[in-house]
PDB file of C-alpha atoms in Angstrom:
ATOM      1  CA  MET A  27     -13.327   5.291 -10.485  1.00 59.00           C
ATOM      2  CA  GLY A  28     -15.976   3.243 -12.097  1.00 49.00           C
ATOM      3  CA  ASN A  29     -19.059   5.468 -12.995  1.00 45.00           C
ATOM      4  CA  LYS A  30     -18.161   7.614 -16.002  1.00 43.00           C
ATOM      5  CA  ARG A  31     -20.568  10.591 -15.476  1.00 40.00           C
ATOM      6  CA  LYS A  32     -19.410  11.000 -11.414  1.00 45.00           C
ATOM      7  CA  HIS A  33     -15.763  10.018 -12.317  1.00 42.00           C
ATOM      8  CA  ARG A  34     -15.227  12.218 -15.089  1.00 49.00           C
ATOM      9  CA  HIS A  35     -12.377  13.862 -13.330  1.00 68.00           C
ATOM     10  CA  PHE A  36     -10.393  11.007 -12.161  1.00 80.00           C
ATOM     11  CA  THR A  37     -10.516   7.458 -13.536  1.00 85.00           C
ATOM     12  CA  LEU A  38      -8.532   4.310 -12.901  1.00 86.00           C
ATOM     13  CA  ASP A  39      -6.684   5.219 -15.972  1.00 89.00           C
ATOM     14  CA  ASP A  40      -5.457   8.301 -14.113  1.00 89.00           C
ATOM     15  CA  ALA A  41      -4.004   5.903 -11.441  1.00 90.00           C
ATOM     16  CA  HIS A  42      -2.509   3.517 -13.665  1.00 91.00           C
ATOM     17  CA  ALA A  43      -0.622   6.352 -15.273  1.00 92.00           C
ATOM     18  CA  LEU A  44       1.184   6.490 -12.152  1.00 96.00           C
ATOM     19  CA  LYS A  45       3.343   2.775 -12.606  1.00 97.00           C
ATOM     20  CA  VAL A  46       6.908   3.169 -13.045  1.00 98.00           C
ATOM     21  CA  GLY A  47       7.786   1.614 -16.267  1.00 95.00           C
ATOM     22  CA  GLU A  48      10.300   2.176 -18.905  1.00 94.00           C
ATOM     23  CA  GLY A  49      12.205   5.960 -18.739  1.00 95.00           C
ATOM     24  CA  TRP A  50      10.460   6.793 -15.537  1.00 97.00           C
ATOM     25  CA  ARG A  51      12.740   8.999 -13.261  1.00 97.00           C
ATOM     26  CA  LEU A  52      11.657   9.962  -9.696  1.00 97.00           C
ATOM     27  CA  LEU A  53      13.219  13.555 -10.419  1.00 96.00           C
ATOM     28  CA  HIS A  54      10.341  13.751 -12.733  1.00 96.00           C
ATOM     29  CA  VAL A  55       7.433  13.169 -10.568  1.00 97.00           C
ATOM     30  CA  ASP A  56       6.074  16.450  -9.138  1.00 97.00           C
ATOM     31  CA  ALA A  57       4.978  15.532  -5.562  1.00 98.00           C
ATOM     32  CA  ASP A  58       2.610  18.445  -5.562  1.00 97.00           C
ATOM     33  CA  ALA A  59       0.719  17.411  -8.463  1.00 96.00           C
ATOM     34  CA  THR A  60      -2.929  15.624  -8.830  1.00 96.00           C
ATOM     35  CA  PRO A  61      -2.986  14.157 -12.162  1.00 94.00           C
ATOM     36  CA  GLY A  62      -6.810  13.652 -13.302  1.00 93.00           C
ATOM     37  CA  LEU A  63      -8.184  16.227 -10.583  1.00 94.00           C
ATOM     38  CA  PRO A  64      -7.590  20.009 -10.292  1.00 90.00           C
ATOM     39  CA  ASN A  65      -5.013  20.910  -8.031  1.00 89.00           C
ATOM     40  CA  ASN A  66      -6.947  23.035  -5.933  1.00 89.00           C
ATOM     41  CA  GLY A  67      -9.857  23.692  -3.650  1.00 89.00           C
ATOM     42  CA  LYS A  68     -12.234  21.633  -6.266  1.00 91.00           C
ATOM     43  CA  GLY A  69     -10.110  19.002  -6.812  1.00 92.00           C
ATOM     44  CA  LYS A  70     -10.295  18.258  -2.862  1.00 94.00           C
ATOM     45  CA  ALA A  71     -14.023  18.634  -3.034  1.00 94.00           C
ATOM     46  CA  ILE A  72     -14.383  16.326  -5.742  1.00 93.00           C
ATOM     47  CA  ALA A  73     -11.787  13.937  -4.091  1.00 93.00           C
ATOM     48  CA  ALA A  74     -14.181  13.999  -1.232  1.00 93.00           C
ATOM     49  CA  GLU A  75     -17.199  13.414  -3.314  1.00 91.00           C
ATOM     50  CA  LEU A  76     -15.945  10.513  -5.080  1.00 92.00           C
ATOM     51  CA  PHE A  77     -14.187   8.809  -1.949  1.00 93.00           C
ATOM     52  CA  ASP A  78     -16.924   6.723  -0.766  1.00 91.00           C
ATOM     53  CA  ASP A  79     -18.037   6.026  -3.734  1.00 91.00           C
ATOM     54  CA  HIS A  80     -17.243   2.309  -4.014  1.00 92.00           C
ATOM     55  CA  ASP A  81     -16.855   1.465  -0.564  1.00 94.00           C
ATOM     56  CA  GLU A  82     -19.965  -0.817  -0.560  1.00 95.00           C
ATOM     57  CA  GLU A  83     -18.803  -2.710  -3.958  1.00 95.00           C
ATOM     58  CA  ILE A  84     -14.846  -3.057  -1.911  1.00 95.00           C
ATOM     59  CA  ALA A  85     -16.339  -4.105   1.194  1.00 95.00           C
ATOM     60  CA  ASP A  86     -18.547  -7.192  -0.828  1.00 96.00           C
ATOM     61  CA  LEU A  87     -15.426  -7.956  -2.989  1.00 96.00           C
ATOM     62  CA  GLN A  88     -13.178  -8.362   0.455  1.00 95.00           C
ATOM     63  CA  GLU A  89     -16.262 -10.410   2.070  1.00 95.00           C
ATOM     64  CA  ARG A  90     -16.496 -12.681  -0.871  1.00 95.00           C
ATOM     65  CA  MET A  91     -12.386 -13.176  -0.732  1.00 94.00           C
ATOM     66  CA  TYR A  92     -12.791 -13.657   2.816  1.00 93.00           C
ATOM     67  CA  ALA A  93     -15.369 -16.278   2.520  1.00 93.00           C
ATOM     68  CA  ALA A  94     -13.455 -18.432  -0.093  1.00 90.00           C
ATOM     69  CA  SER A  95     -11.167 -18.919   2.724  1.00 89.00           C
ATOM     70  CA  ARG A  96     -13.665 -19.899   5.502  1.00 85.00           C
ATOM     71  CA  SER A  97     -14.777 -22.455   2.936  1.00 79.00           C
ATOM     72  CA  GLY A  98     -11.847 -24.289   3.030  1.00 73.00           C
ATOM     73  CA  ASP A  99     -10.300 -22.830  -0.420  1.00 65.00           C
ATOM     74  CA  GLY A 100      -6.647 -22.753   0.412  1.00 68.00           C
ATOM     75  CA  ASP A 101      -5.974 -20.880  -2.631  1.00 84.00           C
ATOM     76  CA  ALA A 102      -8.047 -17.771  -1.661  1.00 90.00           C
ATOM     77  CA  PRO A 103      -6.114 -14.982  -3.184  1.00 95.00           C
ATOM     78  CA  ARG A 104      -4.217 -12.510  -0.999  1.00 97.00           C
ATOM     79  CA  ILE A 105      -3.833  -8.536  -1.279  1.00 98.00           C
ATOM     80  CA  ILE A 106      -0.943  -6.997   0.195  1.00 98.00           C
ATOM     81  CA  ILE A 107      -0.962  -2.887  -0.173  1.00 98.00           C
ATOM     82  CA  VAL A 108       2.595  -2.430   0.179  1.00 98.00           C
ATOM     83  CA  LEU A 109       3.256   1.381   1.375  1.00 98.00           C
ATOM     84  CA  GLN A 110       6.646   3.000   1.353  1.00 98.00           C
ATOM     85  CA  GLY A 111       7.359   7.028   1.357  1.00 98.00           C
ATOM     86  CA  MET A 112       9.571   9.458   3.786  1.00 96.00           C
ATOM     87  CA  ASP A 113       8.690   9.867   7.029  1.00 95.00           C
ATOM     88  CA  THR A 114       5.221  11.841   7.039  1.00 96.00           C
ATOM     89  CA  SER A 115       4.356  10.793   3.495  1.00 97.00           C
ATOM     90  CA  GLY A 116       0.958   9.694   4.745  1.00 97.00           C
ATOM     91  CA  LYS A 117       1.293   5.594   5.003  1.00 97.00           C
ATOM     92  CA  GLY A 118      -0.620   5.366   8.136  1.00 95.00           C
ATOM     93  CA  GLY A 119      -3.632   8.059   7.055  1.00 96.00           C
ATOM     94  CA  VAL A 120      -3.803   5.890   3.719  1.00 97.00           C
ATOM     95  CA  VAL A 121      -4.215   2.592   5.971  1.00 96.00           C
ATOM     96  CA  ARG A 122      -7.102   4.079   7.896  1.00 95.00           C
ATOM     97  CA  HIS A 123      -8.767   5.690   5.033  1.00 96.00           C
ATOM     98  CA  VAL A 124      -8.941   3.506   2.602  1.00 96.00           C
ATOM     99  CA  LEU A 125      -9.716   0.554   4.376  1.00 95.00           C
ATOM    100  CA  LYS A 126     -12.325   1.742   6.877  1.00 92.00           C
ATOM    101  CA  GLY A 127     -15.244   0.280   5.288  1.00 90.00           C
ATOM    102  CA  VAL A 128     -13.432  -3.360   5.153  1.00 93.00           C
ATOM    103  CA  ASP A 129     -14.736  -5.650   7.802  1.00 92.00           C
ATOM    104  CA  PRO A 130     -11.401  -6.177  10.171  1.00 92.00           C
ATOM    105  CA  GLN A 131     -11.774  -9.957  10.235  1.00 91.00           C
ATOM    106  CA  GLY A 132     -10.487  -9.565   6.816  1.00 92.00           C
ATOM    107  CA  VAL A 133      -7.382  -7.350   7.311  1.00 95.00           C
ATOM    108  CA  GLU A 134      -3.973  -7.594   8.634  1.00 96.00           C
ATOM    109  CA  VAL A 135      -1.910  -4.130   9.395  1.00 96.00           C
ATOM    110  CA  PHE A 136       1.977  -4.134  10.100  1.00 96.00           C
ATOM    111  CA  THR A 137       4.390  -1.549  10.392  1.00 95.00           C
ATOM    112  CA  PHE A 138       7.764  -2.436   9.778  1.00 94.00           C
ATOM    113  CA  GLY A 139       9.783  -1.047  12.298  1.00 89.00           C
ATOM    114  CA  ARG A 140      13.922  -1.547  13.464  1.00 88.00           C
ATOM    115  CA  PRO A 141      14.284  -5.501  12.955  1.00 90.00           C
ATOM    116  CA  THR A 142      14.207  -7.275  16.117  1.00 91.00           C
ATOM    117  CA  GLU A 143      17.248  -9.643  17.181  1.00 92.00           C
ATOM    118  CA  GLU A 144      15.373 -12.612  15.811  1.00 93.00           C
ATOM    119  CA  GLU A 145      14.880 -10.979  12.379  1.00 93.00           C
ATOM    120  CA  ASN A 146      18.447 -10.073  12.207  1.00 91.00           C
ATOM    121  CA  GLU A 147      19.564 -13.455  12.179  1.00 94.00           C
ATOM    122  CA  HIS A 148      17.396 -14.271   9.170  1.00 95.00           C
ATOM    123  CA  ASP A 149      17.848 -13.331   5.661  1.00 95.00           C
ATOM    124  CA  PHE A 150      16.336  -9.874   4.939  1.00 96.00           C
ATOM    125  CA  LEU A 151      13.379 -11.295   3.423  1.00 97.00           C
ATOM    126  CA  TYR A 152      12.064 -13.279   6.546  1.00 97.00           C
ATOM    127  CA  ARG A 153      10.852  -9.992   8.016  1.00 95.00           C
ATOM    128  CA  SER A 154       8.173  -9.969   5.387  1.00 96.00           C
ATOM    129  CA  ARG A 155       7.579 -14.060   5.143  1.00 96.00           C
ATOM    130  CA  ILE A 156       6.447 -14.282   8.465  1.00 96.00           C
ATOM    131  CA  ARG A 157       4.099 -11.185   7.914  1.00 96.00           C
ATOM    132  CA  MET A 158       2.633 -12.942   4.711  1.00 96.00           C
ATOM    133  CA  PRO A 159      -1.443 -12.435   5.478  1.00 96.00           C
ATOM    134  CA  LYS A 160      -3.929 -15.427   5.553  1.00 94.00           C
ATOM    135  CA  PRO A 161      -5.639 -16.581   2.723  1.00 94.00           C
ATOM    136  CA  GLY A 162      -8.518 -14.640   1.739  1.00 95.00           C
ATOM    137  CA  ARG A 163      -7.138 -11.078   3.502  1.00 96.00           C
ATOM    138  CA  ILE A 164      -5.922  -7.762   2.590  1.00 97.00           C
ATOM    139  CA  ALA A 165      -2.831  -6.702   4.233  1.00 97.00           C
ATOM    140  CA  ALA A 166      -1.191  -3.249   4.774  1.00 98.00           C
ATOM    141  CA  TRP A 167       2.174  -2.876   5.155  1.00 98.00           C
ATOM    142  CA  ASP A 168       3.553   0.433   6.536  1.00 97.00           C
ATOM    143  CA  ARG A 169       6.948   0.077   5.124  1.00 97.00           C
ATOM    144  CA  SER A 170       8.307  -3.602   4.013  1.00 97.00           C
ATOM    145  CA  HIS A 171      10.934  -5.295   2.937  1.00 97.00           C
ATOM    146  CA  TYR A 172      12.209  -2.846   0.945  1.00 98.00           C
ATOM    147  CA  GLU A 173      14.043  -0.980   3.670  1.00 97.00           C
ATOM    148  CA  ALA A 174      16.673  -3.717   2.999  1.00 97.00           C
ATOM    149  CA  VAL A 175      17.386  -1.769  -0.300  1.00 97.00           C
ATOM    150  CA  LEU A 176      16.614   1.777   1.085  1.00 97.00           C
ATOM    151  CA  VAL A 177      17.435   2.702   4.675  1.00 96.00           C
ATOM    152  CA  GLU A 178      20.239  -0.007   4.974  1.00 96.00           C
ATOM    153  CA  LYS A 179      21.645   1.545   1.995  1.00 97.00           C
ATOM    154  CA  VAL A 180      21.505   5.184   2.505  1.00 97.00           C
ATOM    155  CA  LYS A 181      22.551   4.596   6.002  1.00 95.00           C
ATOM    156  CA  GLU A 182      25.458   1.865   4.945  1.00 96.00           C
ATOM    157  CA  LEU A 183      24.319  -0.753   7.344  1.00 95.00           C
ATOM    158  CA  THR A 184      25.292  -2.946   4.367  1.00 95.00           C
ATOM    159  CA  PRO A 185      28.161  -4.037   2.209  1.00 96.00           C
ATOM    160  CA  VAL A 186      27.073  -2.256  -1.377  1.00 95.00           C
ATOM    161  CA  ASP A 187      27.476  -5.741  -3.005  1.00 96.00           C
ATOM    162  CA  GLU A 188      25.252  -7.047  -0.775  1.00 97.00           C
ATOM    163  CA  ILE A 189      22.478  -4.324  -1.673  1.00 97.00           C
ATOM    164  CA  GLU A 190      23.044  -4.743  -5.381  1.00 97.00           C
ATOM    165  CA  GLY A 191      22.308  -8.672  -5.184  1.00 97.00           C
ATOM    166  CA  ARG A 192      19.078  -7.861  -3.366  1.00 98.00           C
ATOM    167  CA  PHE A 193      16.928  -6.186  -5.977  1.00 98.00           C
ATOM    168  CA  ASP A 194      16.959  -9.263  -8.288  1.00 97.00           C
ATOM    169  CA  GLN A 195      16.279 -11.318  -4.908  1.00 98.00           C
ATOM    170  CA  ILE A 196      13.094  -8.720  -4.570  1.00 98.00           C
ATOM    171  CA  VAL A 197      12.247  -9.882  -7.965  1.00 98.00           C
ATOM    172  CA  ASP A 198      12.322 -13.350  -7.560  1.00 98.00           C
ATOM    173  CA  TYR A 199      10.603 -13.325  -4.325  1.00 98.00           C
ATOM    174  CA  GLU A 200       7.639 -10.948  -5.541  1.00 98.00           C
ATOM    175  CA  ASN A 201       7.165 -13.597  -8.809  1.00 98.00           C
ATOM    176  CA  GLU A 202       6.546 -16.454  -6.340  1.00 97.00           C
ATOM    177  CA  LEU A 203       4.202 -14.265  -4.070  1.00 97.00           C
ATOM    178  CA  ALA A 204       1.879 -13.760  -7.560  1.00 97.00           C
ATOM    179  CA  ALA A 205       2.213 -17.688  -8.558  1.00 96.00           C
ATOM    180  CA  GLN A 206       0.841 -18.370  -4.930  1.00 95.00           C
ATOM    181  CA  GLY A 207      -2.091 -16.203  -5.502  1.00 95.00           C
ATOM    182  CA  VAL A 208      -0.511 -12.933  -3.556  1.00 97.00           C
ATOM    183  CA  HIS A 209      -1.320  -9.597  -5.458  1.00 98.00           C
ATOM    184  CA  LEU A 210       0.846  -6.719  -4.340  1.00 98.00           C
ATOM    185  CA  ILE A 211      -0.066  -3.346  -4.469  1.00 98.00           C
ATOM    186  CA  LYS A 212       3.544  -1.368  -4.164  1.00 98.00           C
ATOM    187  CA  VAL A 213       2.973   2.524  -3.605  1.00 98.00           C
ATOM    188  CA  MET A 214       5.329   4.823  -3.275  1.00 98.00           C
ATOM    189  CA  LEU A 215       3.924   7.981  -1.335  1.00 98.00           C
ATOM    190  CA  HIS A 216       6.144  10.703  -2.572  1.00 98.00           C
ATOM    191  CA  ILE A 217       6.360  14.192  -0.847  1.00 98.00           C
ATOM    192  CA  ASP A 218       8.801  17.134  -0.907  1.00 97.00           C
ATOM    193  CA  PRO A 219      11.024  18.555   1.637  1.00 97.00           C
ATOM    194  CA  ASP A 220       9.143  21.494   2.021  1.00 97.00           C
ATOM    195  CA  GLU A 221       5.874  19.619   2.467  1.00 98.00           C
ATOM    196  CA  GLN A 222       7.959  17.353   4.879  1.00 97.00           C
ATOM    197  CA  TYR A 223       9.032  20.095   6.724  1.00 96.00           C
ATOM    198  CA  GLU A 224       5.030  21.670   7.298  1.00 97.00           C
ATOM    199  CA  ARG A 225       4.030  18.223   8.507  1.00 95.00           C
ATOM    200  CA  LEU A 226       6.899  17.616  10.919  1.00 96.00           C
ATOM    201  CA  MET A 227       6.254  21.308  12.179  1.00 95.00           C
ATOM    202  CA  GLU A 228       2.615  20.185  12.780  1.00 95.00           C
ATOM    203  CA  ARG A 229       3.849  17.707  14.818  1.00 95.00           C
ATOM    204  CA  LEU A 230       5.789  19.406  17.406  1.00 95.00           C
ATOM    205  CA  ASP A 231       2.762  22.428  17.615  1.00 95.00           C
ATOM    206  CA  ARG A 232       0.206  20.005  18.454  1.00 94.00           C
ATOM    207  CA  PRO A 233       0.505  18.358  21.327  1.00 94.00           C
ATOM    208  CA  ASP A 234      -1.889  15.510  20.102  1.00 94.00           C
ATOM    209  CA  LYS A 235       0.787  14.601  17.604  1.00 92.00           C
ATOM    210  CA  HIS A 236       3.974  15.033  19.839  1.00 95.00           C
ATOM    211  CA  TRP A 237       3.854  11.392  19.810  1.00 92.00           C
ATOM    212  CA  LYS A 238       4.150  10.936  16.207  1.00 90.00           C
ATOM    213  CA  PHE A 239       7.199  12.786  16.002  1.00 91.00           C
ATOM    214  CA  ASP A 240      10.745  11.234  15.747  1.00 88.00           C
ATOM    215  CA  VAL A 241      13.858  13.329  16.370  1.00 88.00           C
ATOM    216  CA  GLY A 242      15.525  10.992  14.173  1.00 86.00           C
ATOM    217  CA  ASP A 243      13.132  12.183  11.341  1.00 87.00           C
ATOM    218  CA  ILE A 244      14.959  15.747  11.273  1.00 91.00           C
ATOM    219  CA  ALA A 245      18.655  13.917  11.037  1.00 89.00           C
ATOM    220  CA  ASP A 246      17.181  12.042   7.903  1.00 91.00           C
ATOM    221  CA  ARG A 247      16.061  15.022   6.342  1.00 94.00           C
ATOM    222  CA  ALA A 248      19.543  15.841   5.751  1.00 93.00           C
ATOM    223  CA  LEU A 249      19.978  12.909   3.898  1.00 97.00           C
ATOM    224  CA  TRP A 250      17.145  13.416   1.737  1.00 97.00           C
ATOM    225  CA  ASP A 251      18.966  13.585  -1.770  1.00 97.00           C
ATOM    226  CA  ASP A 252      20.172  10.009  -0.771  1.00 97.00           C
ATOM    227  CA  TYR A 253      16.859   8.610  -0.278  1.00 97.00           C
ATOM    228  CA  GLN A 254      15.712  10.147  -3.179  1.00 98.00           C
ATOM    229  CA  ALA A 255      18.365   8.440  -5.394  1.00 98.00           C
ATOM    230  CA  ALA A 256      17.576   5.280  -3.312  1.00 98.00           C
ATOM    231  CA  TYR A 257      14.071   4.976  -4.095  1.00 98.00           C
ATOM    232  CA  ASP A 258      14.603   5.950  -7.531  1.00 98.00           C
ATOM    233  CA  GLU A 259      16.498   2.707  -7.888  1.00 98.00           C
ATOM    234  CA  ALA A 260      14.787   0.666  -6.087  1.00 98.00           C
ATOM    235  CA  LEU A 261      11.332   1.604  -8.071  1.00 98.00           C
ATOM    236  CA  ARG A 262      13.089   1.166 -11.625  1.00 98.00           C
ATOM    237  CA  ARG A 263      14.795  -2.322 -10.571  1.00 98.00           C
ATOM    238  CA  THR A 264      11.664  -3.823  -9.180  1.00 98.00           C
ATOM    239  CA  SER A 265       8.584  -2.780 -11.007  1.00 98.00           C
ATOM    240  CA  THR A 266       8.055  -5.545 -13.223  1.00 98.00           C
ATOM    241  CA  GLU A 267       4.713  -6.217 -15.416  1.00 96.00           C
ATOM    242  CA  THR A 268       3.329  -8.370 -12.484  1.00 97.00           C
ATOM    243  CA  ASN A 269       4.301  -6.709  -9.715  1.00 98.00           C
ATOM    244  CA  PRO A 270       4.616  -3.026 -10.638  1.00 98.00           C
ATOM    245  CA  TRP A 271       5.005   0.070  -8.641  1.00 98.00           C
ATOM    246  CA  TYR A 272       2.850   3.152  -8.303  1.00 98.00           C
ATOM    247  CA  CYS A 273       4.472   6.411  -7.533  1.00 98.00           C
ATOM    248  CA  VAL A 274       1.802   8.570  -6.431  1.00 98.00           C
ATOM    249  CA  PRO A 275       2.211  12.073  -5.797  1.00 98.00           C
ATOM    250  CA  ALA A 276       1.175  12.752  -1.865  1.00 98.00           C
ATOM    251  CA  ASN A 277       1.736  16.456  -0.881  1.00 98.00           C
ATOM    252  CA  HIS A 278      -2.225  16.352  -1.124  1.00 97.00           C
ATOM    253  CA  LYS A 279      -3.275  13.380   1.527  1.00 97.00           C
ATOM    254  CA  TRP A 280      -6.751  13.510  -0.291  1.00 97.00           C
ATOM    255  CA  TYR A 281      -5.310  12.597  -3.584  1.00 97.00           C
ATOM    256  CA  SER A 282      -3.037  10.030  -2.739  1.00 97.00           C
ATOM    257  CA  ARG A 283      -5.802   8.274  -0.456  1.00 97.00           C
ATOM    258  CA  LEU A 284      -7.729   8.215  -3.450  1.00 96.00           C
ATOM    259  CA  VAL A 285      -5.417   6.750  -5.677  1.00 97.00           C
ATOM    260  CA  VAL A 286      -4.549   3.663  -3.320  1.00 97.00           C
ATOM    261  CA  LYS A 287      -8.117   3.105  -2.848  1.00 96.00           C
ATOM    262  CA  GLY A 288      -8.679   3.080  -6.576  1.00 96.00           C
ATOM    263  CA  LEU A 289      -6.004   0.797  -7.220  1.00 97.00           C
ATOM    264  CA  LEU A 290      -7.318  -1.271  -4.421  1.00 97.00           C
ATOM    265  CA  LEU A 291     -10.699  -1.498  -6.127  1.00 96.00           C
ATOM    266  CA  ASP A 292      -9.185  -2.182  -9.363  1.00 96.00           C
ATOM    267  CA  THR A 293      -7.135  -5.348  -7.790  1.00 97.00           C
ATOM    268  CA  LEU A 294     -10.397  -6.759  -6.475  1.00 97.00           C
ATOM    269  CA  ARG A 295     -12.042  -6.281  -9.370  1.00 96.00           C
ATOM    270  CA  GLY A 296      -9.724  -8.075 -11.272  1.00 96.00           C
ATOM    271  CA  LEU A 297     -10.005 -11.272  -8.982  1.00 95.00           C
ATOM    272  CA  GLU A 298     -13.643 -11.926 -10.352  1.00 93.00           C
ATOM    273  CA  LEU A 299     -14.532 -13.026  -7.155  1.00 92.00           C
ATOM    274  CA  GLU A 300     -17.729 -15.092  -6.522  1.00 91.00           C
ATOM    275  CA  TRP A 301     -19.691 -16.162  -3.654  1.00 93.00           C
ATOM    276  CA  PRO A 302     -18.169 -19.748  -2.771  1.00 90.00           C
ATOM    277  CA  THR A 303     -20.597 -22.870  -3.710  1.00 88.00           C
ATOM    278  CA  ALA A 304     -22.310 -24.456  -0.509  1.00 89.00           C
ATOM    279  CA  ASP A 305     -20.751 -27.870   0.547  1.00 87.00           C
ATOM    280  CA  PHE A 306     -24.136 -29.240   1.643  1.00 91.00           C
ATOM    281  CA  ASP A 307     -27.631 -29.712   0.390  1.00 91.00           C
ATOM    282  CA  VAL A 308     -29.588 -25.970   1.159  1.00 94.00           C
ATOM    283  CA  GLU A 309     -32.969 -27.311   0.504  1.00 94.00           C
ATOM    284  CA  ASP A 310     -32.636 -30.152   2.904  1.00 95.00           C
ATOM    285  CA  ALA A 311     -31.042 -27.724   5.776  1.00 95.00           C
ATOM    286  CA  LYS A 312     -34.153 -25.174   5.123  1.00 95.00           C
ATOM    287  CA  LYS A 313     -36.560 -28.356   5.829  1.00 93.00           C
ATOM    288  CA  LYS A 314     -34.533 -29.510   8.678  1.00 94.00           C
ATOM    289  CA  LEU A 315     -34.610 -25.381  10.013  1.00 93.00           C
ATOM    290  CA  GLU A 316     -38.293 -25.492   9.465  1.00 95.00           C
ATOM    291  CA  ALA A 317     -38.920 -28.353  11.542  1.00 96.00           C
ATOM    292  CA  THR A 318     -37.197 -26.706  14.630  1.00 95.00           C
ATOM    293  CA  LYS A 319     -40.195 -24.092  14.248  1.00 89.00           C
TER     294      LYS A 319
END
């Protein structure tokens, strides 16, 4: 993702090519594809070789961001990795593998399940507002405020005209976040129904994965086409130059994890982070410390 020799098979350009832009349609995205890498065992091996290459750089940049917040900089940047996708698309795995080398003090993870009674008493953006990471942190959201234009639309939990108005509200909300120094990495992990079938069956075949199985996932498979249409509209209408969506083929977990890690690295690099300047006299502090020997 940085070294041209080692990364000739996959670059950040490959990751950015997955951006949702003009003319994009979900039906044109092959969930089994691995752009930039061979779609076979060789591609998997290359991804494994590349995956940990920049862990030290990511950890260093994250620590700089966290240090800025601890030094009293209330404007220290924040990053939110927004992960959407059908059940079993690999959202939890992305969080575990992509952020494994980052200091836990600088990470906040939250899974958006069914809204609580309190959350239902507020507007649909309330859930994400109260989960906003502190300055200097990286947050990973397993699902997000987008459930309000995906699940609620497909299952007809909210009137169509209200859903319609939410798209503009989301764009305005995310523009507000950008103005406040919140950097969104919005990723849809795109799998196909055959791959989901295999992953659900694996959960049933393995006792150690029964806890991950939800009977409701079977019922949702009957709504597959409706969900695809909802995702198609949501991504097209809320992917902007400031806060774009990336639709990442996710049938191969080794590929989707590499892409998300690349997007995180690119975002951190773009912040041009420096270590905060000491607000005390360093030389004087050294003399005082030496006096304690």
